[in-house]
């Protein structure tokens, strides 16, 4: 099991603003039309980030690796990433609906970037074992990811509680409270481990689709 507190997430302001435009968030009305002001605002959000993660390898016989579980019957990595309680507290102070929509857009990009950072780290470990990583799946995520496949257990409180308990997620401050994952801006992910040949076959099939 690996636990990493306050790992660094690159801040991709352009990606946040691009998504904001796609979501029709009016930056001009928010006073953030120029690049400098929008960058400063996003930096103020990023200053509250305290990204942490805990993840572990699950063997196929593990209870959570069954076909109806997060790993869909495969061996792989199961993990949790949170943007932290301070980030949630920061967003709770935002009363303007437009600014809040922008902040949640930033939260989505921060979460996506954090998952990529951790997946890359896991990939290095897997490669040393002569294996490849499959495609990361969301088990739970807030904000909801913009992926073709929705989170597998988004509203399944008992399953989410089992995952958090199995990983000891309370060590990074992530718990279930009134059937909700807290801190709010967190995600649970699974990544299957594949033999290199099988990984190439999956990528080839995905490319054809």
mmCIF file with all atom_site columns, N, CA and C in Angstrom, residues 74 126 130-135 192-207:
data_model
loop_
_atom_site.group_PDB
_atom_site.id
_atom_site.type_symbol
_atom_site.label_atom_id
_atom_site.label_alt_id
_atom_site.label_comp_id
_atom_site.label_asym_id
_atom_site.label_entity_id
_atom_site.label_seq_id
_atom_site.pdbx_PDB_ins_code
_atom_site.Cartn_x
_atom_site.Cartn_y
_atom_site.Cartn_z
_atom_site.occupancy
_atom_site.B_iso_or_equiv
_atom_site.pdbx_formal_charge
_atom_site.auth_seq_id
_atom_site.auth_comp_id
_atom_site.auth_asym_id
_atom_site.auth_atom_id
_atom_site.pdbx_PDB_model_num
ATOM 1  N N  . UNK A 1 74  ? -10.615 -8.345 -12.170 1.00 0.00 ? 74  UNK A N  1
ATOM 2  C CA . UNK A 1 74  ? -9.218  -8.308 -12.608 1.00 0.00 ? 74  UNK A CA 1
ATOM 3  C C  . UNK A 1 74  ? -8.312  -7.895 -11.457 1.00 0.00 ? 74  UNK A C  1
ATOM 4  N N  . UNK A 1 126 ? 4.350   -0.845 -12.184 1.00 0.00 ? 126 UNK A N  1
ATOM 5  C CA . UNK A 1 126 ? 3.828   -1.988 -12.932 1.00 0.00 ? 126 UNK A CA 1
ATOM 6  C C  . UNK A 1 126 ? 4.811   -2.424 -14.006 1.00 0.00 ? 126 UNK A C  1
ATOM 7  N N  . UNK A 1 130 ? 6.973   -6.104 -15.437 1.00 0.00 ? 130 UNK A N  1
ATOM 8  C CA . UNK A 1 130 ? 6.765   -6.644 -16.771 1.00 0.00 ? 130 UNK A CA 1
ATOM 9  C C  . UNK A 1 130 ? 5.325   -6.605 -17.226 1.00 0.00 ? 130 UNK A C  1
ATOM 10 N N  . UNK A 1 131 ? 4.539   -5.692 -16.647 1.00 0.00 ? 131 UNK A N  1
ATOM 11 C CA . UNK A 1 131 ? 3.122   -5.578 -16.985 1.00 0.00 ? 131 UNK A CA 1
ATOM 12 C C  . UNK A 1 131 ? 2.822   -4.177 -17.488 1.00 0.00 ? 131 UNK A C  1
ATOM 13 N N  . UNK A 1 132 ? 1.600   -3.996 -17.982 1.00 0.00 ? 132 UNK A N  1
ATOM 14 C CA . UNK A 1 132 ? 1.129   -2.682 -18.406 1.00 0.00 ? 132 UNK A CA 1
ATOM 15 C C  . UNK A 1 132 ? -0.131  -2.331 -17.639 1.00 0.00 ? 132 UNK A C  1
ATOM 16 N N  . UNK A 1 133 ? -0.435  -1.039 -17.599 1.00 0.00 ? 133 UNK A N  1
ATOM 17 C CA . UNK A 1 133 ? -1.680  -0.593 -16.984 1.00 0.00 ? 133 UNK A CA 1
ATOM 18 C C  . UNK A 1 133 ? -2.805  -0.601 -18.003 1.00 0.00 ? 133 UNK A C  1
ATOM 19 N N  . UNK A 1 134 ? -4.003  -0.959 -17.540 1.00 0.00 ? 134 UNK A N  1
ATOM 20 C CA . UNK A 1 134 ? -5.188  -0.774 -18.352 1.00 0.00 ? 134 UNK A CA 1
ATOM 21 C C  . UNK A 1 134 ? -5.646  0.676  -18.216 1.00 0.00 ? 134 UNK A C  1
ATOM 22 N N  . UNK A 1 135 ? -6.809  0.959  -18.738 1.00 0.00 ? 135 UNK A N  1
ATOM 23 C CA . UNK A 1 135 ? -7.366  2.310  -18.656 1.00 0.00 ? 135 UNK A CA 1
ATOM 24 C C  . UNK A 1 135 ? -7.943  2.558  -17.265 1.00 0.00 ? 135 UNK A C  1
ATOM 25 N N  . UNK A 1 192 ? -6.755  -1.697 -13.939 1.00 0.00 ? 192 UNK A N  1
ATOM 26 C CA . UNK A 1 192 ? -6.355  -3.104 -14.093 1.00 0.00 ? 192 UNK A CA 1
ATOM 27 C C  . UNK A 1 192 ? -4.903  -3.235 -14.529 1.00 0.00 ? 192 UNK A C  1
ATOM 28 N N  . UNK A 1 193 ? -4.263  -4.304 -14.084 1.00 0.00 ? 193 UNK A N  1
ATOM 29 C CA . UNK A 1 193 ? -2.909  -4.636 -14.523 1.00 0.00 ? 193 UNK A CA 1
ATOM 30 C C  . UNK A 1 193 ? -3.031  -5.674 -15.635 1.00 0.00 ? 193 UNK A C  1
ATOM 31 N N  . UNK A 1 194 ? -2.344  -5.469 -16.726 1.00 0.00 ? 194 UNK A N  1
ATOM 32 C CA . UNK A 1 194 ? -2.470  -6.337 -17.887 1.00 0.00 ? 194 UNK A CA 1
ATOM 33 C C  . UNK A 1 194 ? -1.117  -6.859 -18.343 1.00 0.00 ? 194 UNK A C  1
ATOM 34 N N  . UNK A 1 195 ? -1.124  -8.076 -18.875 1.00 0.00 ? 195 UNK A N  1
ATOM 35 C CA . UNK A 1 195 ? 0.062   -8.564 -19.571 1.00 0.00 ? 195 UNK A CA 1
ATOM 36 C C  . UNK A 1 195 ? 0.273   -7.677 -20.787 1.00 0.00 ? 195 UNK A C  1
ATOM 37 N N  . UNK A 1 196 ? 1.518   -7.434 -21.175 1.00 0.00 ? 196 UNK A N  1
ATOM 38 C CA . UNK A 1 196 ? 1.800   -6.480 -22.252 1.00 0.00 ? 196 UNK A CA 1
ATOM 39 C C  . UNK A 1 196 ? 1.056   -6.823 -23.539 1.00 0.00 ? 196 UNK A C  1
ATOM 40 N N  . UNK A 1 197 ? 0.953   -8.087 -23.897 1.00 0.00 ? 197 UNK A N  1
ATOM 41 C CA . UNK A 1 197 ? 0.255   -8.484 -25.115 1.00 0.00 ? 197 UNK A CA 1
ATOM 42 C C  . UNK A 1 197 ? -1.221  -8.133 -25.013 1.00 0.00 ? 197 UNK A C  1
ATOM 43 N N  . UNK A 1 198 ? -1.814  -8.409 -23.853 1.00 0.00 ? 198 UNK A N  1
ATOM 44 C CA . UNK A 1 198 ? -3.224  -8.124 -23.661 1.00 0.00 ? 198 UNK A CA 1
ATOM 45 C C  . UNK A 1 198 ? -3.483  -6.630 -23.701 1.00 0.00 ? 198 UNK A C  1
ATOM 46 N N  . UNK A 1 199 ? -2.568  -5.849 -23.140 1.00 0.00 ? 199 UNK A N  1
ATOM 47 C CA . UNK A 1 199 ? -2.711  -4.393 -23.149 1.00 0.00 ? 199 UNK A CA 1
ATOM 48 C C  . UNK A 1 199 ? -2.682  -3.864 -24.573 1.00 0.00 ? 199 UNK A C  1
ATOM 49 N N  . UNK A 1 200 ? -1.769  -4.405 -25.399 1.00 0.00 ? 200 UNK A N  1
ATOM 50 C CA . UNK A 1 200 ? -1.683  -3.956 -26.793 1.00 0.00 ? 200 UNK A CA 1
ATOM 51 C C  . UNK A 1 200 ? -2.953  -4.311 -27.555 1.00 0.00 ? 200 UNK A C  1
ATOM 52 N N  . UNK A 1 201 ? -3.507  -5.499 -27.277 1.00 0.00 ? 201 UNK A N  1
ATOM 53 C CA . UNK A 1 201 ? -4.735  -5.911 -27.950 1.00 0.00 ? 201 UNK A CA 1
ATOM 54 C C  . UNK A 1 201 ? -5.883  -4.986 -27.591 1.00 0.00 ? 201 UNK A C  1
ATOM 55 N N  . UNK A 1 202 ? -5.959  -4.583 -26.323 1.00 0.00 ? 202 UNK A N  1
ATOM 56 C CA . UNK A 1 202 ? -7.033  -3.676 -25.901 1.00 0.00 ? 202 UNK A CA 1
ATOM 57 C C  . UNK A 1 202 ? -6.895  -2.311 -26.558 1.00 0.00 ? 202 UNK A C  1
ATOM 58 N N  . UNK A 1 203 ? -5.669  -1.819 -26.633 1.00 0.00 ? 203 UNK A N  1
ATOM 59 C CA . UNK A 1 203 ? -5.436  -0.517 -27.256 1.00 0.00 ? 203 UNK A CA 1
ATOM 60 C C  . UNK A 1 203 ? -5.772  -0.563 -28.746 1.00 0.00 ? 203 UNK A C  1
ATOM 61 N N  . UNK A 1 204 ? -5.444  -1.678 -29.402 1.00 0.00 ? 204 UNK A N  1
ATOM 62 C CA . UNK A 1 204 ? -5.753  -1.831 -30.821 1.00 0.00 ? 204 UNK A CA 1
ATOM 63 C C  . UNK A 1 204 ? -7.249  -1.855 -31.057 1.00 0.00 ? 204 UNK A C  1
ATOM 64 N N  . UNK A 1 205 ? -7.967  -2.556 -30.188 1.00 0.00 ? 205 UNK A N  1
ATOM 65 C CA . UNK A 1 205 ? -9.420  -2.629 -30.293 1.00 0.00 ? 205 UNK A CA 1
ATOM 66 C C  . UNK A 1 205 ? -10.040 -1.268 -30.073 1.00 0.00 ? 205 UNK A C  1
ATOM 67 N N  . UNK A 1 206 ? -9.526  -0.523 -29.082 1.00 0.00 ? 206 UNK A N  1
ATOM 68 C CA . UNK A 1 206 ? -10.052 0.813  -28.785 1.00 0.00 ? 206 UNK A CA 1
ATOM 69 C C  . UNK A 1 206 ? -9.825  1.756  -29.967 1.00 0.00 ? 206 UNK A C  1
ATOM 70 N N  . UNK A 1 207 ? -8.666  1.628  -30.622 1.00 0.00 ? 207 UNK A N  1
ATOM 71 C CA . UNK A 1 207 ? -8.354  2.469  -31.778 1.00 0.00 ? 207 UNK A CA 1
ATOM 72 C C  . UNK A 1 207 ? -9.315  2.190  -32.941 1.00 0.00 ? 207 UNK A C  1
#
